[in-house]
């Protein structure tokens, strides 16, 4: 054989080898929350594809055994595959290791032994250095380090295996509520972690912290509410840093490992709907932050909502993407928002890839409030959710529904997404539940398309002015103010009637003892957080109100003296605008799945996500439903998503939005699915936990699917 022929055969062999190598090897595993540190929820596996997805069947189902009856518990966990195991969490936040091929339990860890479990968890973080393998996991106010092999706490981490997230924030740890629903990201032996804080007037600040994975010690901290002398301090009133909370990263973050940049989306300052005590732009609330992952130093930031009054938190990790823009490939970061927008920035410089326009915002009617005069809108892509509510937008699924909503909204202020809250009420659209929610978006690096589900369910928000200096000598009256000022109305309503999701607090004396209620207030339970800020006197007054002890005199001088002589505003709850049959009060669609070309900044397609079968039978086209949890996209041409209230798990054609397969889960899949491969076989798994803020029945299962053998 000649040298020329040998070289030719060598080249052909090399081409064959390269063609056999999986594309985007980074995306063949699911070792991190949402698939990879860039948070793209993408898999390059294509064994399951458009041609055979209709042959998917249940490979295994695992029941955690600790779901609650009714709709009081949920699972929001996106499983990870690492160390030969699948790591999941249960409705009561037990951490469980499974065999990913069979669903058989290997071990479990209960962080709440002897106490009430409370909160939600969306996933865990895996780290390994040779034989040292760890799972970092949050439950209650603690961050745990567990052995990945056996689930046992690692004593050398923090205080006997756990770190108290309430410490080091400049506030009394015993009086603040801090936890973490979404896992952090790992960079060079550091766990960079966000947090969940309360949303009332006495909220903790949401500082970003990096912990040494081996010791649990804080290595760096970034003040999302700047301290004196720090950049952004002048965007607040002078002493706001001493008492204002929030500006936290609860939705998760993304990491550019190569550049050493962590991208952090933050939420609104607290209290969410009134900012008279925090005048200014309020950096770094509602910002996309680019921080040096090794030091916590700010590289750049962009504020997507100025002086937030609408609870428009940045709800999900940004997607680290590469796009073709103006003839060049650019590494970018894409942030979806509750307002139904996508903001796209150069990853290194923070420069917007498409123009962002500052548009005027209407003024507030509330005393002391100073709305920021403008708000940012990207020129491209166009919003993937509607942003205007009017009488013309009221539901038309039936004349009765239309009339019900027309009467219900009489006197309410309507308008754009940045219409400020009012004592007469505002219809907020999209509301606090999105647009996009914590499920976030998935991104396909092969075609440059972002896939994101959206809610289009208006919220009715009505403010109330509280005179906190008024006294009538009755303990229950003091308790009523405490109930309102601690944001209890947001879930249980101003009338304590509750909702389809949150229980009524009326007639409590016949259902709970005073001791039981005091314990729940102190520790939390289920989806209800703890209220450690309540003093003994505050608790006594609140219980007098909740148990209708209307004749008790307020003998506590401490309670009366501590009340400041000023007014504050509260709201009547996060109330979805629903008709008499509990359908959203706006014209459909109520939930959608969207495909957005980030190269061109164009929406490619939009389809309803979910349906109400009883409406379909009446001739109403599929409306979509309220949805929670995000999509996962694959090289097989599929977008997998649960999320819907109708409890179906679906596979969509990523090019057209057509439904190719669906399966009825044992409970709604309010979580993001994971895609993985074991011994050459591809699986898709999703948590079927139901419940949550949507109010469907609760479940306790993880369901894995694969092709028929």
XYZ file of C-alpha atoms in Angstrom:
709
model
C 0.000 0.000 0.000
C 1.404 3.379 -0.942
C 2.035 6.105 1.564
C -0.698 8.125 -0.123
C -3.242 5.327 0.315
C -2.135 4.750 3.907
C -2.672 8.402 4.699
C -6.079 8.285 3.025
C -7.152 5.214 4.998
C -5.886 6.819 8.198
C -7.952 9.945 7.514
C -11.040 7.858 6.775
C -10.557 5.862 9.966
C -10.161 9.078 11.959
C -13.375 10.462 10.473
C -15.226 7.265 11.390
C -13.931 7.436 14.972
C -14.876 11.100 15.305
C -18.322 10.491 13.848
C -18.920 7.736 16.414
C -18.018 10.016 19.302
C -21.134 11.470 20.964
C -21.787 15.126 20.232
C -21.514 17.517 23.164
C -20.056 14.943 25.537
C -20.621 17.490 28.303
C -24.351 16.844 27.926
C -24.422 13.021 28.074
C -24.589 13.040 31.881
C -26.850 14.678 34.447
C -24.457 15.186 37.362
C -25.613 18.703 38.244
C -28.929 20.412 38.914
C -30.636 21.003 35.538
C -28.059 18.855 33.763
C -24.923 20.987 33.805
C -23.400 24.030 35.483
C -24.646 26.200 32.618
C -28.205 25.250 33.651
C -29.350 24.292 30.156
C -31.387 21.146 30.916
C -30.119 19.658 27.647
C -29.107 16.094 26.833
C -27.153 15.037 23.747
C -28.568 11.511 24.083
C -30.758 10.538 21.126
C -31.645 6.891 21.685
C -35.142 8.170 22.465
C -36.179 10.296 19.498
C -39.106 11.521 17.429
C -39.478 8.180 15.635
C -39.707 5.944 18.699
C -40.860 8.178 21.572
C -44.355 6.662 21.263
C -42.797 3.402 22.489
C -41.793 4.856 25.871
C -43.013 2.906 28.861
C -42.524 3.025 32.621
C -39.169 1.485 33.540
C -39.687 1.857 37.279
C -41.635 3.824 39.881
C -40.280 4.676 43.307
C -42.513 5.849 46.186
C -40.873 7.845 48.975
C -43.656 6.964 51.404
C -43.981 10.370 53.051
C -46.420 12.374 50.927
C -49.321 14.011 52.724
C -52.982 13.466 51.923
C -54.870 16.117 50.002
C -52.636 18.754 48.425
C -50.387 19.700 51.337
C -47.073 18.293 50.070
C -45.081 18.455 46.861
C -41.821 17.350 45.206
C -39.896 19.844 43.080
C -36.616 17.954 42.861
C -34.599 17.559 39.664
C -32.673 14.295 40.262
C -28.944 14.112 39.620
C -26.960 11.042 38.486
C -23.527 10.737 40.086
C -21.342 8.195 41.863
C -23.382 5.431 40.247
C -26.523 6.576 42.058
C -29.520 8.838 41.588
C -30.047 11.399 44.341
C -33.583 12.644 45.031
C -35.522 14.331 47.823
C -38.927 13.446 49.231
C -41.982 15.590 50.123
C -40.646 15.826 53.691
C -37.121 16.577 52.441
C -35.527 13.246 53.129
C -32.470 12.803 50.911
C -32.565 9.422 49.150
C -30.065 7.534 47.000
C -31.538 5.189 44.375
C -30.238 2.660 41.899
C -30.937 4.592 38.663
C -31.584 1.454 36.610
C -34.145 -0.097 38.964
C -35.353 2.654 41.298
C -34.365 0.550 44.310
C -33.560 2.549 47.448
C -29.935 2.382 48.621
C -30.017 4.771 51.582
C -31.957 7.713 52.990
C -31.208 10.598 55.326
C -33.836 12.428 57.403
C -32.802 15.955 58.480
C -35.944 16.408 60.603
C -35.821 13.452 62.998
C -38.074 14.342 65.930
C -39.278 17.606 64.334
C -41.778 18.822 61.739
C -40.432 18.902 58.179
C -41.032 22.138 56.298
C -40.052 23.742 53.024
C -39.307 22.413 49.542
C -36.128 21.210 47.832
C -35.319 21.307 44.115
C -32.127 19.286 44.087
C -28.705 18.584 45.550
C -25.040 19.108 44.633
C -22.400 16.402 44.184
C -18.655 16.899 44.722
C -15.784 14.418 44.671
C -12.041 14.591 45.254
C -10.645 11.074 44.860
C -12.205 8.991 47.656
C -13.861 12.003 49.318
C -17.355 12.100 47.793
C -20.015 14.435 49.141
C -23.612 15.502 48.657
C -24.371 19.107 49.669
C -28.010 19.438 50.615
C -30.251 22.027 52.312
C -33.212 21.463 54.611
C -34.691 23.885 57.124
C -32.072 26.496 58.067
C -29.145 24.105 57.555
C -26.734 23.166 54.800
C -25.596 19.552 55.195
C -22.584 17.652 53.883
C -23.239 13.920 53.563
C -21.129 11.035 52.369
C -22.287 10.255 48.837
C -21.757 6.516 49.370
C -23.704 6.062 52.586
C -25.647 9.260 53.368
C -23.920 9.795 56.714
C -23.112 13.328 57.873
C -19.474 14.394 57.563
C -18.474 15.640 61.065
C -15.677 17.920 59.853
C -18.076 20.071 57.848
C -19.426 23.010 59.841
C -20.863 21.973 63.187
C -20.993 18.169 63.089
C -21.946 18.020 59.448
C -24.086 21.093 58.993
C -23.853 24.869 58.604
C -26.505 27.262 59.925
C -27.535 29.486 57.002
C -28.902 32.114 59.390
C -25.471 33.001 60.715
C -23.200 35.740 59.380
C -25.897 37.980 57.901
C -25.617 40.858 60.353
C -28.945 40.014 62.015
C -29.837 37.962 65.082
C -29.881 34.359 63.768
C -32.571 33.401 66.260
C -34.987 35.957 64.790
C -34.682 35.319 61.052
C -35.824 32.592 58.692
C -33.245 31.482 56.107
C -33.200 28.300 54.065
C -32.333 27.231 50.523
C -34.668 25.537 48.070
C -32.266 25.370 45.111
C -28.775 23.830 45.201
C -25.644 25.912 44.825
C -22.833 25.524 42.302
C -19.282 24.297 42.848
C -16.110 26.074 41.769
C -12.617 24.977 42.859
C -13.602 23.539 46.212
C -16.182 26.242 46.927
C -19.928 25.784 47.196
C -21.541 29.063 46.099
C -24.970 29.187 47.674
C -28.105 31.332 47.503
C -30.980 31.362 49.973
C -34.676 31.778 50.631
C -35.714 34.449 53.101
C -39.097 35.692 54.248
C -40.798 38.454 52.284
C -42.113 40.652 55.077
C -40.783 43.762 56.792
C -38.418 41.803 59.053
C -36.813 39.664 56.370
C -33.178 38.588 56.403
C -30.865 39.903 53.653
C -30.119 37.500 50.820
C -26.321 37.732 50.708
C -24.492 35.313 48.400
C -21.955 33.125 50.204
C -19.214 30.738 49.170
C -18.431 27.899 51.571
C -15.332 25.739 51.708
C -16.684 22.316 50.781
C -14.350 20.511 53.175
C -14.801 22.687 56.271
C -18.062 24.591 55.769
C -16.334 27.895 56.538
C -17.396 31.019 54.644
C -14.690 32.015 52.146
C -16.404 35.033 50.638
C -19.675 36.923 50.867
C -21.338 39.324 48.439
C -23.713 41.855 49.961
C -26.778 42.040 47.727
C -27.879 44.940 49.926
C -24.701 47.056 49.891
C -23.067 48.191 53.121
C -21.694 51.724 53.637
C -18.820 52.388 51.237
C -19.781 49.584 48.842
C -20.881 50.038 45.245
C -24.650 50.484 45.084
C -25.052 51.766 48.647
C -26.348 55.088 47.307
C -29.243 53.351 45.526
C -31.004 52.918 48.895
C -32.047 55.162 51.739
C -29.163 55.715 54.146
C -29.854 53.052 56.773
C -31.841 50.588 54.674
C -29.087 47.960 54.972
C -29.807 47.697 58.694
C -33.429 46.604 58.357
C -34.376 45.786 54.740
C -34.141 42.167 53.621
C -34.563 40.118 50.496
C -32.546 40.665 47.279
C -31.754 36.958 47.546
C -30.948 34.289 44.971
C -33.592 31.632 45.591
C -33.980 30.372 42.019
C -30.458 29.012 41.549
C -27.352 30.162 39.685
C -25.118 29.137 36.789
C -21.355 28.798 36.465
C -18.962 29.484 33.598
C -16.261 27.069 34.746
C -13.709 28.179 32.133
C -13.965 31.885 32.912
C -14.513 31.462 36.632
C -17.726 33.524 36.579
C -20.831 32.681 38.581
C -24.085 34.212 37.333
C -26.521 35.056 40.109
C -30.150 36.137 39.568
C -31.649 37.947 42.553
C -35.139 38.582 43.840
C -36.923 41.652 45.061
C -36.144 43.537 48.265
C -38.625 42.892 51.065
C -41.347 43.889 51.755
C -42.236 42.959 48.175
C -45.119 45.320 47.398
C -44.232 48.535 49.224
C -40.909 50.364 49.164
C -41.521 53.617 51.008
C -38.822 52.574 53.503
C -36.298 51.732 50.769
C -36.474 54.574 48.275
C -34.141 54.308 45.276
C -33.201 51.815 42.566
C -32.310 49.211 45.207
C -29.214 47.487 43.844
C -28.699 44.530 43.834
C -32.312 43.547 43.992
C -33.756 42.029 40.767
C -30.318 41.916 39.171
C -28.382 39.489 37.064
C -24.987 39.511 38.767
C -21.724 38.266 37.260
C -19.316 37.545 40.122
C -15.757 36.281 40.270
C -16.391 32.737 41.469
C -13.114 32.581 43.401
C -13.461 35.882 45.280
C -17.082 37.077 45.057
C -16.039 40.362 43.445
C -18.577 41.966 41.132
C -17.615 41.843 37.439
C -20.842 43.327 36.070
C -24.523 43.549 36.832
C -27.758 44.471 35.104
C -30.900 45.364 37.014
C -34.000 43.986 35.286
C -36.548 45.628 37.620
C -35.862 48.935 39.366
C -37.282 49.391 42.891
C -39.461 46.283 42.631
C -43.041 46.625 43.904
C -44.475 43.573 42.135
C -42.527 40.563 43.470
C -40.881 40.200 40.054
C -37.982 38.102 41.352
C -35.615 36.653 38.781
C -37.034 33.167 39.294
C -34.627 30.726 37.646
C -30.945 30.131 36.884
C -29.784 31.888 33.697
C -28.834 29.752 30.707
C -25.204 29.920 29.580
C -25.505 29.798 25.802
C -23.486 30.308 22.637
C -25.323 32.189 19.887
C -24.636 33.437 16.383
C -25.059 37.191 16.546
C -24.221 39.636 13.772
C -22.049 37.049 12.062
C -20.099 36.068 15.192
C -20.324 33.286 17.752
C -20.793 34.868 21.171
C -20.818 33.210 24.569
C -23.859 34.742 26.199
C -26.103 34.440 29.231
C -29.901 34.372 28.843
C -32.193 35.262 31.736
C -35.926 34.500 31.675
C -38.241 36.489 33.931
C -41.643 36.393 35.570
C -42.615 39.237 33.233
C -42.285 36.870 30.263
C -39.107 38.458 28.929
C -35.738 37.072 27.834
C -32.680 39.263 28.440
C -29.527 38.242 26.540
C -26.064 39.526 27.533
C -22.466 39.036 26.509
C -21.155 36.697 29.189
C -17.881 38.562 29.749
C -18.909 42.214 29.458
C -22.599 42.312 30.372
C -23.358 44.151 27.130
C -26.915 43.425 25.900
C -26.967 41.592 22.567
C -30.290 43.191 21.690
C -31.163 46.785 22.676
C -32.888 47.349 26.018
C -35.237 50.313 26.243
C -36.187 52.123 29.451
C -39.915 52.871 29.284
C -41.917 55.122 31.625
C -43.681 53.486 34.589
C -46.883 54.871 36.182
C -46.730 56.498 39.650
C -48.024 54.980 42.892
C -51.063 56.032 44.907
C -49.578 54.790 48.202
C -48.330 57.313 50.736
C -44.543 57.545 50.878
C -43.979 55.391 47.807
C -41.662 56.590 45.040
C -41.873 54.376 41.961
C -38.750 54.346 39.795
C -39.698 56.366 36.731
C -38.695 53.773 34.089
C -38.377 50.017 33.629
C -36.280 48.006 31.104
C -37.742 46.183 28.086
C -35.628 44.188 25.610
C -36.276 44.920 21.920
C -35.798 41.218 21.162
C -37.061 38.623 21.722
C -40.654 39.793 22.099
C -42.316 38.763 25.399
C -43.422 35.131 25.557
C -46.309 36.048 27.899
C -48.936 38.788 27.696
C -48.166 41.941 29.681
C -51.385 43.931 29.628
C -54.750 43.340 31.292
C -57.987 45.097 30.384
C -61.711 44.406 30.267
C -61.187 43.127 26.725
C -58.850 40.445 28.114
C -61.429 38.995 30.540
C -62.187 35.303 30.036
C -64.683 34.309 27.363
C -64.930 30.548 28.003
C -68.573 31.169 28.983
C -70.884 34.172 29.454
C -71.155 33.282 33.157
C -67.392 33.289 33.653
C -67.037 36.579 31.805
C -69.700 38.259 33.919
C -68.279 36.859 37.173
C -64.805 38.282 36.471
C -66.226 41.561 35.197
C -68.018 42.083 38.512
C -65.113 40.752 40.598
C -62.640 43.221 39.083
C -64.912 46.267 39.279
C -62.923 49.134 40.794
C -59.576 47.398 40.294
C -56.822 49.216 38.469
C -55.800 47.546 35.205
C -52.939 48.186 32.866
C -49.345 47.206 32.143
C -47.035 44.864 34.053
C -45.590 47.770 36.048
C -48.878 49.210 37.327
C -48.115 49.853 41.043
C -50.102 48.208 43.849
C -53.109 50.124 45.156
C -55.529 50.093 48.102
C -58.325 49.800 45.537
C -56.679 46.746 43.994
C -54.639 46.018 40.882
C -54.915 43.182 38.375
C -51.303 42.154 37.853
C -50.604 40.383 34.554
C -48.480 38.376 34.266
C -48.509 37.967 38.001
C -46.101 36.825 40.651
C -46.198 33.258 39.272
C -44.944 34.199 35.807
C -44.320 34.274 32.857
C -41.392 32.062 33.667
C -41.108 30.422 37.076
C -38.423 28.480 38.924
C -38.521 25.656 36.339
C -36.640 28.006 34.027
C -35.685 27.344 30.412
C -33.797 24.660 28.512
C -31.405 25.458 25.647
C -30.386 23.383 22.646
C -26.790 24.222 21.639
C -27.288 22.545 18.256
C -29.994 24.916 17.014
C -29.652 27.907 19.364
C -33.254 27.601 20.561
C -34.452 28.324 24.098
C -37.509 26.400 25.332
C -39.500 27.898 28.198
C -42.921 27.274 29.672
C -45.025 30.170 30.882
C -48.008 30.926 33.072
C -50.579 33.451 31.953
C -52.724 33.696 35.063
C -53.503 37.204 36.386
C -53.193 38.024 40.075
C -55.377 40.382 42.083
C -53.403 42.410 44.608
C -55.003 44.824 47.057
C -53.038 46.865 49.591
C -54.108 47.857 53.077
C -52.671 50.626 55.228
C -51.974 49.500 58.796
C -51.843 52.008 61.636
C -49.388 50.161 63.848
C -49.528 52.766 66.604
C -53.257 52.310 67.224
C -54.185 50.531 70.479
C -57.566 49.450 71.825
C -56.247 47.397 74.733
C -57.269 44.023 73.280
C -54.682 41.285 72.734
C -56.424 39.903 69.619
C -56.280 43.330 67.954
C -52.521 43.413 68.440
C -52.398 39.863 67.087
C -54.324 40.872 63.981
C -51.672 43.507 63.161
C -48.932 40.924 63.696
C -50.814 38.537 61.373
C -50.913 41.204 58.666
C -47.383 42.517 59.091
C -45.833 39.038 59.005
C -47.334 38.321 55.592
C -49.703 35.622 56.878
C -52.338 37.162 54.585
C -50.282 36.179 51.528
C -51.240 32.516 51.969
C -54.261 32.439 54.261
C -55.925 35.703 53.213
C -56.965 38.737 55.183
C -60.156 36.945 56.207
C -58.232 33.758 57.217
C -60.406 31.753 54.789
C -57.415 30.184 53.022
C -57.385 28.976 49.413
C -57.525 25.701 47.503
C -53.832 25.385 48.341
C -53.429 26.922 51.797
C -55.738 25.909 54.667
C -58.349 28.073 56.330
C -57.415 29.432 59.738
C -61.015 29.939 60.813
C -62.373 27.974 63.789
C -58.869 26.859 64.718
C -59.754 26.344 68.367
C -61.651 23.199 67.425
C -58.751 21.758 65.399
C -55.500 22.744 67.103
C -54.417 23.431 70.653
C -52.629 26.635 71.567
C -49.456 24.619 72.221
C -49.612 22.966 68.793
C -50.031 26.303 67.039
C -47.174 27.856 68.991
C -44.904 24.984 67.911
C -45.854 25.360 64.241
C -45.173 29.102 64.384
C -41.745 28.402 65.836
C -40.644 25.509 63.601
C -42.798 25.699 60.474
C -44.654 22.773 58.912
C -44.896 21.533 55.338
C -44.866 24.524 53.011
C -45.329 26.968 55.895
C -42.089 28.645 57.014
C -41.057 29.238 60.601
C -41.513 32.663 62.207
C -38.560 32.964 64.585
C -38.904 36.753 64.644
C -41.984 36.465 66.857
C -41.290 37.206 70.505
C -43.147 35.425 73.287
C -45.471 38.422 73.570
C -46.043 38.575 69.796
C -46.857 34.869 69.716
C -49.331 35.246 72.589
C -51.082 38.085 70.770
C -51.153 36.273 67.429
C -52.607 33.143 69.026
C -55.294 35.241 70.689
C -56.289 36.478 67.227
C -56.109 33.052 65.550
C -58.085 31.364 68.340
C -60.668 34.184 68.463
C -59.955 35.151 72.065
C -61.488 38.561 71.506
C -61.996 39.582 75.125
C -58.431 39.171 76.399
C -56.809 42.402 77.535
C -53.330 43.297 76.291
C -51.361 43.518 79.523
C -47.939 43.371 77.898
C -46.257 46.755 78.062
C -43.410 45.320 75.964
C -45.719 44.690 73.030
C -47.334 48.098 73.197
C -44.077 49.998 73.600
C -42.255 48.229 70.773
C -44.833 49.251 68.158
C -43.537 52.183 66.138
C -45.782 55.149 65.563
C -45.985 54.911 61.798
C -47.995 53.302 59.049
C -47.091 50.336 56.927
C -48.777 48.698 53.973
C -49.617 45.020 53.626
C -51.456 43.108 50.918
C -54.308 40.636 50.912
C -52.385 37.707 49.467
C -51.115 36.226 46.230
C -54.590 35.704 44.816
C -54.934 34.194 41.368
C -57.796 35.818 39.471
C -60.185 32.879 39.105
C -63.806 32.553 38.017
C -66.596 30.799 39.919
C -65.380 27.412 38.652
C -61.720 28.041 39.543
C -60.592 28.703 35.964
C -58.298 31.687 35.300
C -60.161 34.939 34.679
C -58.379 35.838 31.437
C -58.858 34.639 27.880
C -56.794 31.497 27.175
C -54.081 30.379 26.819
C -53.381 30.011 30.548
C -50.164 28.061 30.139
C -47.831 27.763 27.159
C -44.628 26.165 25.925
C -42.459 28.445 23.806
C -39.514 27.992 21.439
C -37.316 31.088 21.032
C -34.464 31.405 18.515
C -31.762 33.276 20.445
C -29.666 33.765 17.314
C -32.358 35.948 15.755
C -34.297 36.928 18.854
C -37.520 35.481 17.447
C -40.297 33.306 18.880
C -40.512 30.247 16.613
C -43.622 28.676 18.047
C -46.007 28.817 21.012
C -48.412 26.040 22.003
C -50.827 25.523 24.919
C -49.310 23.464 27.727
C -51.883 21.279 29.434
C -55.644 21.231 29.236
C -58.836 20.880 31.240
C -60.554 17.770 29.771
C -63.978 18.924 30.939
C -63.600 22.158 28.948
C -62.315 20.319 25.894
C -65.450 18.130 25.977
C -67.526 21.317 25.868
C -65.798 22.416 22.686
C -63.282 24.798 24.257
C -59.878 24.404 22.515
C -56.998 23.320 24.805
C -56.376 26.250 27.123
C -53.137 25.299 28.837
C -52.990 25.203 32.630
C -51.034 26.801 35.422
C -47.661 25.041 35.345
C -44.667 24.576 37.641
C -41.406 22.854 36.756
C -39.387 23.222 33.585
C -38.555 21.452 30.309
C -35.614 19.293 29.247
C -34.586 19.189 25.578
C -32.673 16.378 23.865
C -30.673 15.681 20.719
C -33.414 13.224 19.854
C -35.540 16.182 18.792
C -37.726 16.172 21.909
C -38.796 18.537 24.659
C -39.905 16.638 27.775
C -42.051 18.461 30.304
C -44.540 17.684 33.067
C -45.486 20.873 34.967
C -49.216 20.858 34.182
C -52.174 20.615 36.497
C -53.689 17.847 34.334
C -50.922 15.479 35.577
C -49.569 14.535 32.141
C -45.917 14.098 31.249
C -45.415 15.033 27.596
C -42.860 14.908 24.804
C -43.059 17.685 22.211
C -41.413 17.874 18.791
C -38.785 20.546 19.422
C -39.074 21.841 15.843
C -42.852 22.220 15.640
C -44.333 22.095 19.150
C -46.474 19.075 18.276
C -47.229 16.601 21.081
C -45.666 13.253 20.163
C -46.302 11.320 23.405
C -47.978 11.776 26.773
C -48.443 9.744 29.920
C -50.740 10.287 32.913
C -48.596 10.455 36.058
C -49.788 9.319 39.516
C -49.650 13.002 40.502
C -48.668 16.178 38.675
C -44.999 16.480 37.727
C -44.168 19.869 39.236
C -40.451 19.441 38.650
C -37.897 19.453 35.837
C -37.163 16.008 34.333
C -33.683 14.481 34.104
C -32.291 12.553 31.128
C -29.549 9.947 31.576
C -28.068 6.698 30.301
C -27.214 3.496 32.201
C -25.433 0.597 30.498
C -26.318 1.905 27.067
C -29.999 2.485 27.867
C -31.526 5.992 27.948
C -33.993 6.999 30.640
C -36.120 10.034 31.447
C -37.221 10.505 35.047
C -39.560 13.015 36.701
C -40.867 13.618 40.216
C -44.636 13.185 40.480
C -45.320 15.062 43.707
C -48.361 17.182 42.796
C -49.697 19.524 45.488
C -47.802 22.764 45.934
C -49.154 26.189 45.071
C -51.238 24.849 42.188
C -53.463 22.797 44.475
C -53.725 19.427 42.708
C -53.552 16.198 44.703
C -50.214 15.369 46.311
C -48.052 12.372 45.446
C -44.769 10.787 46.530
C -43.368 9.168 43.388
C -40.481 9.302 40.962
C -41.293 7.740 37.601
C -38.620 6.672 35.104
C -39.302 5.924 31.444
C -37.342 4.014 28.807
C -37.992 2.353 25.462
C -39.482 -1.121 25.299
C -36.817 -3.826 25.160
